[in-house]
Amino acid sequence: GENVEQHPSTLSVQEGDSAVIKCTYSDSASNYFPWYKQELGKGPQLIIDIRSNVGEKKDQRIAVTLNKTAKHFSLHITETQPEDSAVYFCAAKTFPGNQFYFGTGTSLTVIP
Amino acid sequence: EAGVAQSPRYKIIEKRQSVAFWCNPISGHATLYWYQQILGQGPKLLIQFQNNGVVDDSQLPKDRFSAERLKGVDSTLKIQPAKLEDSAVYLCASTRGGGPAEQYFGPGTRLTVT
């Protein structure tokens, strides 16, 4: 089955700096890669996603890049703000099974 | 549109007792997932439904866990009997269907087994 690894497990940045979280996956048939933000006591919230036929996607301060050859994808947050502090999860969706496999999470702290 | 609804939000039971969780997905979403999230870890898939049929339950501990989605809409997940290691957040999520579709999560049910 699919195996998703995520690094780093914790990340602290100064407000205004950039944050980068990296994930790798094992199943070359996986075709969809979402990123979720989870705040304490809440369910994961989809913040950005990328399909396997796209190399990069940007939404305001958030961007995701995908390297299918190397089977890794990354989340980039620019101009970080204290409200960006949360746990972030990457995931890979298998094809054709449509199951989602999650990374182990990155706890991001933005220091004011 | 309304999000994924789950209840209860919190549950405390003793080991060997039984418990049930309920989920109502986003209207029109054919695929429903139940996940177990242990503290400090990512969600782990327990079972996936497509309409009222099971697509994948390979990681569901079937000796104690069961789930159903009888009319292809809402779903229940049951644990009987519960063990201490079942303490976790149980998340329900849904997607519109197959393909690279966005998955939306409910708030989860935090289960504590004492």
PDB file of C-alpha atoms in Angstrom:
ATOM      1  CA  GLY A   1       0.000   0.000   0.000  1.00  0.00           C
ATOM      2  CA  GLU A   2       0.858   3.670  -0.110  1.00  0.00           C
ATOM      3  CA  ASN A   3       3.338   5.076   2.445  1.00  0.00           C
ATOM      4  CA  VAL A   4       3.594   8.814   3.069  1.00  0.00           C
ATOM      5  CA  GLU A   5       6.478  10.318   5.023  1.00  0.00           C
ATOM      6  CA  GLN A   6       6.458  13.911   6.252  1.00  0.00           C
ATOM      7  CA  HIS A   7       9.226  16.193   7.543  1.00  0.00           C
ATOM      8  CA  PRO A   8       9.888  17.998   9.765  1.00  0.00           C
ATOM      9  CA  SER A   9       7.704  16.924  12.669  1.00  0.00           C
ATOM     10  CA  THR A  10       8.013  20.346  14.306  1.00  0.00           C
ATOM     11  CA  LEU A  11       8.823  23.723  12.799  1.00  0.00           C
ATOM     12  CA  SER A  12       9.202  27.130  14.429  1.00  0.00           C
ATOM     13  CA  VAL A  13       9.508  30.294  12.355  1.00  0.00           C
ATOM     14  CA  GLN A  14       9.443  34.003  13.034  1.00  0.00           C
ATOM     15  CA  GLU A  15       6.379  35.893  11.890  1.00  0.00           C
ATOM     16  CA  GLY A  16       6.864  37.014   8.304  1.00  0.00           C
ATOM     17  CA  ASP A  17       9.302  34.234   7.450  1.00  0.00           C
ATOM     18  CA  SER A  18       8.540  31.324   5.136  1.00  0.00           C
ATOM     19  CA  ALA A  19       7.788  27.742   6.163  1.00  0.00           C
ATOM     20  CA  VAL A  20       8.345  24.635   4.064  1.00  0.00           C
ATOM     21  CA  ILE A  21       7.023  21.148   4.805  1.00  0.00           C
ATOM     22  CA  LYS A  22       8.045  18.168   2.689  1.00  0.00           C
ATOM     23  CA  CYS A  23       6.397  14.819   1.987  1.00  0.00           C
ATOM     24  CA  THR A  24       7.328  11.748   0.009  1.00  0.00           C
ATOM     25  CA  TYR A  25       5.058   8.975  -1.228  1.00  0.00           C
ATOM     26  CA  SER A  26       5.694   5.463  -2.456  1.00  0.00           C
ATOM     27  CA  ASP A  27       2.888   4.559  -4.885  1.00  0.00           C
ATOM     28  CA  SER A  28       3.525   6.021  -8.323  1.00  0.00           C
ATOM     29  CA  ALA A  29      -0.183   5.525  -9.159  1.00  0.00           C
ATOM     30  CA  SER A  30      -1.282   8.070  -6.521  1.00  0.00           C
ATOM     31  CA  ASN A  31      -2.839  10.975  -8.350  1.00  0.00           C
ATOM     32  CA  TYR A  32      -4.034  13.582  -5.864  1.00  0.00           C
ATOM     33  CA  PHE A  33      -2.144  15.265  -3.026  1.00  0.00           C
ATOM     34  CA  PRO A  34      -4.041  17.440  -0.536  1.00  0.00           C
ATOM     35  CA  TRP A  35      -2.720  19.385   2.415  1.00  0.00           C
ATOM     36  CA  TYR A  36      -4.709  19.844   5.605  1.00  0.00           C
ATOM     37  CA  LYS A  37      -4.458  22.218   8.542  1.00  0.00           C
ATOM     38  CA  GLN A  38      -5.676  20.909  11.878  1.00  0.00           C
ATOM     39  CA  GLU A  39      -6.258  23.162  14.831  1.00  0.00           C
ATOM     40  CA  LEU A  40      -6.678  21.868  18.359  1.00  0.00           C
ATOM     41  CA  GLY A  41      -9.985  20.115  18.852  1.00  0.00           C
ATOM     42  CA  LYS A  42     -11.017  20.377  15.206  1.00  0.00           C
ATOM     43  CA  GLY A  43     -11.053  18.128  12.190  1.00  0.00           C
ATOM     44  CA  PRO A  44      -8.484  18.590   9.403  1.00  0.00           C
ATOM     45  CA  GLN A  45      -9.305  21.420   7.028  1.00  0.00           C
ATOM     46  CA  LEU A  46      -8.299  21.249   3.371  1.00  0.00           C
ATOM     47  CA  ILE A  47      -6.090  24.234   2.546  1.00  0.00           C
ATOM     48  CA  ILE A  48      -4.663  23.388  -0.871  1.00  0.00           C
ATOM     49  CA  ASP A  49      -4.338  20.401  -3.164  1.00  0.00           C
ATOM     50  CA  ILE A  50      -2.566  19.379  -6.333  1.00  0.00           C
ATOM     51  CA  ARG A  51      -3.326  16.802  -8.991  1.00  0.00           C
ATOM     52  CA  SER A  52      -0.694  14.577 -10.512  1.00  0.00           C
ATOM     53  CA  ASN A  53      -0.800  16.343 -13.880  1.00  0.00           C
ATOM     54  CA  VAL A  54       0.231  19.681 -12.337  1.00  0.00           C
ATOM     55  CA  GLY A  55       3.665  20.672 -11.043  1.00  0.00           C
ATOM     56  CA  GLU A  56       2.773  23.691  -8.937  1.00  0.00           C
ATOM     57  CA  LYS A  57      -0.268  25.452  -7.533  1.00  0.00           C
ATOM     58  CA  LYS A  58      -0.523  28.685  -5.590  1.00  0.00           C
ATOM     59  CA  ASP A  59      -3.270  30.251  -3.511  1.00  0.00           C
ATOM     60  CA  GLN A  60      -2.319  33.593  -1.985  1.00  0.00           C
ATOM     61  CA  ARG A  61       0.385  32.848   0.635  1.00  0.00           C
ATOM     62  CA  ILE A  62       0.242  29.084   0.179  1.00  0.00           C
ATOM     63  CA  ALA A  63       1.802  27.044  -2.607  1.00  0.00           C
ATOM     64  CA  VAL A  64       2.321  23.369  -3.281  1.00  0.00           C
ATOM     65  CA  THR A  65       4.857  21.770  -5.598  1.00  0.00           C
ATOM     66  CA  LEU A  66       4.866  18.214  -6.903  1.00  0.00           C
ATOM     67  CA  ASN A  67       7.764  16.227  -8.365  1.00  0.00           C
ATOM     68  CA  LYS A  68       6.246  13.024  -9.750  1.00  0.00           C
ATOM     69  CA  THR A  69       9.584  11.584 -10.798  1.00  0.00           C
ATOM     70  CA  ALA A  70      11.022  11.862  -7.311  1.00  0.00           C
ATOM     71  CA  LYS A  71       7.628  11.191  -5.689  1.00  0.00           C
ATOM     72  CA  HIS A  72       7.733  14.125  -3.369  1.00  0.00           C
ATOM     73  CA  PHE A  73       5.595  17.198  -2.785  1.00  0.00           C
ATOM     74  CA  SER A  74       5.995  20.244  -0.606  1.00  0.00           C
ATOM     75  CA  LEU A  75       3.910  22.923   1.082  1.00  0.00           C
ATOM     76  CA  HIS A  76       5.237  26.476   1.104  1.00  0.00           C
ATOM     77  CA  ILE A  77       3.747  29.166   3.333  1.00  0.00           C
ATOM     78  CA  THR A  78       5.085  32.674   2.828  1.00  0.00           C
ATOM     79  CA  GLU A  79       4.748  35.709   5.098  1.00  0.00           C
ATOM     80  CA  THR A  80       3.704  33.505   7.991  1.00  0.00           C
ATOM     81  CA  GLN A  81       1.292  34.853  10.592  1.00  0.00           C
ATOM     82  CA  PRO A  82       0.574  33.644  14.152  1.00  0.00           C
ATOM     83  CA  GLU A  83      -2.777  32.252  12.977  1.00  0.00           C
ATOM     84  CA  ASP A  84      -0.859  29.868  10.715  1.00  0.00           C
ATOM     85  CA  SER A  85       0.225  27.998  13.869  1.00  0.00           C
ATOM     86  CA  ALA A  86      -1.344  24.526  13.697  1.00  0.00           C
ATOM     87  CA  VAL A  87      -0.568  20.945  12.710  1.00  0.00           C
ATOM     88  CA  TYR A  88      -0.283  20.381   8.970  1.00  0.00           C
ATOM     89  CA  PHE A  89      -0.815  17.016   7.274  1.00  0.00           C
ATOM     90  CA  CYS A  90      -0.005  15.944   3.765  1.00  0.00           C
ATOM     91  CA  ALA A  91      -1.848  13.086   2.102  1.00  0.00           C
ATOM     92  CA  ALA A  92      -1.758  11.015  -1.051  1.00  0.00           C
ATOM     93  CA  LYS A  93      -4.816   9.525  -2.714  1.00  0.00           C
ATOM     94  CA  THR A  94      -4.363   6.192  -4.398  1.00  0.00           C
ATOM     95  CA  PHE A  95      -5.691   5.282  -7.820  1.00  0.00           C
ATOM     96  CA  PRO A  96      -7.952   3.473  -8.521  1.00  0.00           C
ATOM     97  CA  GLY A  97      -8.835   2.734  -4.896  1.00  0.00           C
ATOM     98  CA  ASN A  98      -9.415   6.373  -3.871  1.00  0.00           C
ATOM     99  CA  GLN A  99      -7.980   5.795  -0.397  1.00  0.00           C
ATOM    100  CA  PHE A 100      -6.184   8.639   1.363  1.00  0.00           C
ATOM    101  CA  TYR A 101      -2.916   7.992   3.206  1.00  0.00           C
ATOM    102  CA  PHE A 102      -1.652  10.649   5.570  1.00  0.00           C
ATOM    103  CA  GLY A 103       1.735  11.811   6.739  1.00  0.00           C
ATOM    104  CA  THR A 104       2.514  12.007  10.441  1.00  0.00           C
ATOM    105  CA  GLY A 105       2.008  15.761  10.666  1.00  0.00           C
ATOM    106  CA  THR A 106       4.102  18.889  11.185  1.00  0.00           C
ATOM    107  CA  SER A 107       3.447  21.130  14.164  1.00  0.00           C
ATOM    108  CA  LEU A 108       4.084  24.673  12.947  1.00  0.00           C
ATOM    109  CA  THR A 109       4.605  27.486  15.437  1.00  0.00           C
ATOM    110  CA  VAL A 110       4.810  31.064  14.192  1.00  0.00           C
ATOM    111  CA  ILE A 111       6.506  33.260  16.747  1.00  0.00           C
ATOM    112  CA  PRO A 112       5.182  36.852  16.847  1.00  0.00           C
TER     113      PRO A 112
ATOM    114  CA  GLU B   1     -23.473  23.985   2.039  1.00  0.00           C
ATOM    115  CA  ALA B   2     -23.463  22.288   5.425  1.00  0.00           C
ATOM    116  CA  GLY B   3     -20.308  20.439   6.406  1.00  0.00           C
ATOM    117  CA  VAL B   4     -19.783  16.910   7.679  1.00  0.00           C
ATOM    118  CA  ALA B   5     -21.646  16.401  10.944  1.00  0.00           C
ATOM    119  CA  GLN B   6     -20.545  14.046  13.702  1.00  0.00           C
ATOM    120  CA  SER B   7     -21.891  13.152  17.102  1.00  0.00           C
ATOM    121  CA  PRO B   8     -21.180  12.908  19.914  1.00  0.00           C
ATOM    122  CA  ARG B   9     -18.189  15.221  20.133  1.00  0.00           C
ATOM    123  CA  TYR B  10     -16.822  13.541  23.254  1.00  0.00           C
ATOM    124  CA  LYS B  11     -17.334  10.145  24.849  1.00  0.00           C
ATOM    125  CA  ILE B  12     -15.808   8.532  27.912  1.00  0.00           C
ATOM    126  CA  ILE B  13     -16.396   4.825  28.514  1.00  0.00           C
ATOM    127  CA  GLU B  14     -14.833   2.010  30.473  1.00  0.00           C
ATOM    128  CA  LYS B  15     -12.970  -0.793  28.751  1.00  0.00           C
ATOM    129  CA  ARG B  16     -15.174  -3.641  27.538  1.00  0.00           C
ATOM    130  CA  GLN B  17     -18.131  -1.273  27.090  1.00  0.00           C
ATOM    131  CA  SER B  18     -19.569  -0.502  23.694  1.00  0.00           C
ATOM    132  CA  VAL B  19     -19.846   2.854  21.905  1.00  0.00           C
ATOM    133  CA  ALA B  20     -21.301   4.153  18.652  1.00  0.00           C
ATOM    134  CA  PHE B  21     -20.464   7.200  16.587  1.00  0.00           C
ATOM    135  CA  TRP B  22     -22.644   8.848  13.974  1.00  0.00           C
ATOM    136  CA  CYS B  23     -21.719  10.739  10.820  1.00  0.00           C
ATOM    137  CA  ASN B  24     -23.762  12.658   8.273  1.00  0.00           C
ATOM    138  CA  PRO B  25     -21.681  13.565   5.198  1.00  0.00           C
ATOM    139  CA  ILE B  26     -22.049  16.564   2.929  1.00  0.00           C
ATOM    140  CA  SER B  27     -25.186  16.275   0.838  1.00  0.00           C
ATOM    141  CA  GLY B  28     -24.514  14.528  -2.459  1.00  0.00           C
ATOM    142  CA  HIS B  29     -21.194  13.046  -1.381  1.00  0.00           C
ATOM    143  CA  ALA B  30     -21.139   9.408  -2.399  1.00  0.00           C
ATOM    144  CA  THR B  31     -17.913   8.383  -0.668  1.00  0.00           C
ATOM    145  CA  LEU B  32     -17.635   8.309   3.112  1.00  0.00           C
ATOM    146  CA  TYR B  33     -14.535   7.527   5.163  1.00  0.00           C
ATOM    147  CA  TRP B  34     -13.984   6.742   8.838  1.00  0.00           C
ATOM    148  CA  TYR B  35     -10.534   7.447  10.254  1.00  0.00           C
ATOM    149  CA  GLN B  36      -8.883   6.850  13.605  1.00  0.00           C
ATOM    150  CA  GLN B  37      -6.474   9.566  14.736  1.00  0.00           C
ATOM    151  CA  ILE B  38      -4.303   8.739  17.719  1.00  0.00           C
ATOM    152  CA  LEU B  39      -2.754  11.721  19.486  1.00  0.00           C
ATOM    153  CA  GLY B  40       0.292  12.992  17.614  1.00  0.00           C
ATOM    154  CA  GLN B  41      -0.363  10.938  14.489  1.00  0.00           C
ATOM    155  CA  GLY B  42      -2.034  11.386  11.138  1.00  0.00           C
ATOM    156  CA  PRO B  43      -5.492   9.985  10.416  1.00  0.00           C
ATOM    157  CA  LYS B  44      -5.545   6.261   9.666  1.00  0.00           C
ATOM    158  CA  LEU B  45      -8.264   4.904   7.398  1.00  0.00           C
ATOM    159  CA  LEU B  46     -10.607   2.409   9.036  1.00  0.00           C
ATOM    160  CA  ILE B  47     -13.279   1.969   6.385  1.00  0.00           C
ATOM    161  CA  GLN B  48     -14.396   3.521   3.097  1.00  0.00           C
ATOM    162  CA  PHE B  49     -17.934   3.422   1.706  1.00  0.00           C
ATOM    163  CA  GLN B  50     -19.074   4.190  -1.823  1.00  0.00           C
ATOM    164  CA  ASN B  51     -22.816   4.866  -1.481  1.00  0.00           C
ATOM    165  CA  ASN B  52     -23.922   2.002   0.813  1.00  0.00           C
ATOM    166  CA  GLY B  53     -21.211  -0.462  -0.216  1.00  0.00           C
ATOM    167  CA  VAL B  54     -17.855  -1.087   1.459  1.00  0.00           C
ATOM    168  CA  VAL B  55     -14.875  -0.276  -0.766  1.00  0.00           C
ATOM    169  CA  ASP B  56     -12.054  -0.870   1.713  1.00  0.00           C
ATOM    170  CA  ASP B  57     -12.162  -2.155   5.283  1.00  0.00           C
ATOM    171  CA  SER B  58      -8.755  -3.803   5.306  1.00  0.00           C
ATOM    172  CA  GLN B  59      -7.588  -1.807   8.341  1.00  0.00           C
ATOM    173  CA  LEU B  60     -10.774  -2.173  10.384  1.00  0.00           C
ATOM    174  CA  PRO B  61     -10.302  -4.455  13.435  1.00  0.00           C
ATOM    175  CA  LYS B  62     -13.344  -6.501  12.577  1.00  0.00           C
ATOM    176  CA  ASP B  63     -13.359  -8.473  15.818  1.00  0.00           C
ATOM    177  CA  ARG B  64     -14.474  -5.337  17.660  1.00  0.00           C
ATOM    178  CA  PHE B  65     -15.250  -2.601  15.116  1.00  0.00           C
ATOM    179  CA  SER B  66     -18.211  -2.495  12.768  1.00  0.00           C
ATOM    180  CA  ALA B  67     -19.642   0.181  10.502  1.00  0.00           C
ATOM    181  CA  GLU B  68     -22.648   0.580   8.298  1.00  0.00           C
ATOM    182  CA  ARG B  69     -24.107   3.041   5.832  1.00  0.00           C
ATOM    183  CA  LEU B  70     -27.478   1.501   5.175  1.00  0.00           C
ATOM    184  CA  LYS B  71     -29.141   4.088   2.925  1.00  0.00           C
ATOM    185  CA  GLY B  72     -25.986   5.488   1.398  1.00  0.00           C
ATOM    186  CA  VAL B  73     -26.179   8.699   3.416  1.00  0.00           C
ATOM    187  CA  ASP B  74     -25.335   8.749   7.107  1.00  0.00           C
ATOM    188  CA  SER B  75     -23.139   6.163   8.781  1.00  0.00           C
ATOM    189  CA  THR B  76     -22.455   4.673  12.199  1.00  0.00           C
ATOM    190  CA  LEU B  77     -19.218   3.230  13.541  1.00  0.00           C
ATOM    191  CA  LYS B  78     -19.401   0.914  16.535  1.00  0.00           C
ATOM    192  CA  ILE B  79     -16.799  -0.476  18.899  1.00  0.00           C
ATOM    193  CA  GLN B  80     -17.683  -3.490  21.029  1.00  0.00           C
ATOM    194  CA  PRO B  81     -15.943  -4.205  23.337  1.00  0.00           C
ATOM    195  CA  ALA B  82     -13.667  -1.195  23.670  1.00  0.00           C
ATOM    196  CA  LYS B  83     -10.025  -1.474  24.670  1.00  0.00           C
ATOM    197  CA  LEU B  84      -7.748   1.135  26.212  1.00  0.00           C
ATOM    198  CA  GLU B  85      -5.861   1.463  22.919  1.00  0.00           C
ATOM    199  CA  ASP B  86      -9.062   2.575  21.165  1.00  0.00           C
ATOM    200  CA  SER B  87      -8.709   5.976  22.842  1.00  0.00           C
ATOM    201  CA  ALA B  88      -8.432   8.352  19.876  1.00  0.00           C
ATOM    202  CA  VAL B  89     -10.326  10.851  17.778  1.00  0.00           C
ATOM    203  CA  TYR B  90     -12.644   9.241  15.248  1.00  0.00           C
ATOM    204  CA  LEU B  91     -12.987  11.352  12.148  1.00  0.00           C
ATOM    205  CA  CYS B  92     -15.556  11.074   9.408  1.00  0.00           C
ATOM    206  CA  ALA B  93     -14.883  12.516   5.963  1.00  0.00           C
ATOM    207  CA  SER B  94     -16.644  12.572   2.625  1.00  0.00           C
ATOM    208  CA  THR B  95     -15.945  13.229  -1.032  1.00  0.00           C
ATOM    209  CA  ARG B  96     -18.250  13.733  -3.967  1.00  0.00           C
ATOM    210  CA  GLY B  97     -17.108  10.544  -5.626  1.00  0.00           C
ATOM    211  CA  GLY B  98     -14.156   8.848  -7.202  1.00  0.00           C
ATOM    212  CA  GLY B  99     -11.292  10.607  -8.882  1.00  0.00           C
ATOM    213  CA  PRO B 100      -9.162  13.361  -7.363  1.00  0.00           C
ATOM    214  CA  ALA B 101     -12.002  14.927  -5.410  1.00  0.00           C
ATOM    215  CA  GLU B 102     -11.668  17.132  -2.360  1.00  0.00           C
ATOM    216  CA  GLN B 103     -12.180  15.359   0.963  1.00  0.00           C
ATOM    217  CA  TYR B 104     -13.915  17.214   3.781  1.00  0.00           C
ATOM    218  CA  PHE B 105     -13.715  16.241   7.437  1.00  0.00           C
ATOM    219  CA  GLY B 106     -16.121  16.489  10.322  1.00  0.00           C
ATOM    220  CA  PRO B 107     -15.046  17.797  13.746  1.00  0.00           C
ATOM    221  CA  GLY B 108     -14.408  14.302  15.087  1.00  0.00           C
ATOM    222  CA  THR B 109     -15.444  12.374  18.178  1.00  0.00           C
ATOM    223  CA  ARG B 110     -12.864  12.193  20.954  1.00  0.00           C
ATOM    224  CA  LEU B 111     -13.115   8.793  22.651  1.00  0.00           C
ATOM    225  CA  THR B 112     -11.484   8.093  25.984  1.00  0.00           C
ATOM    226  CA  VAL B 113     -11.471   4.500  27.227  1.00  0.00           C
ATOM    227  CA  THR B 114     -10.653   4.122  30.924  1.00  0.00           C
TER     228      THR B 114
END
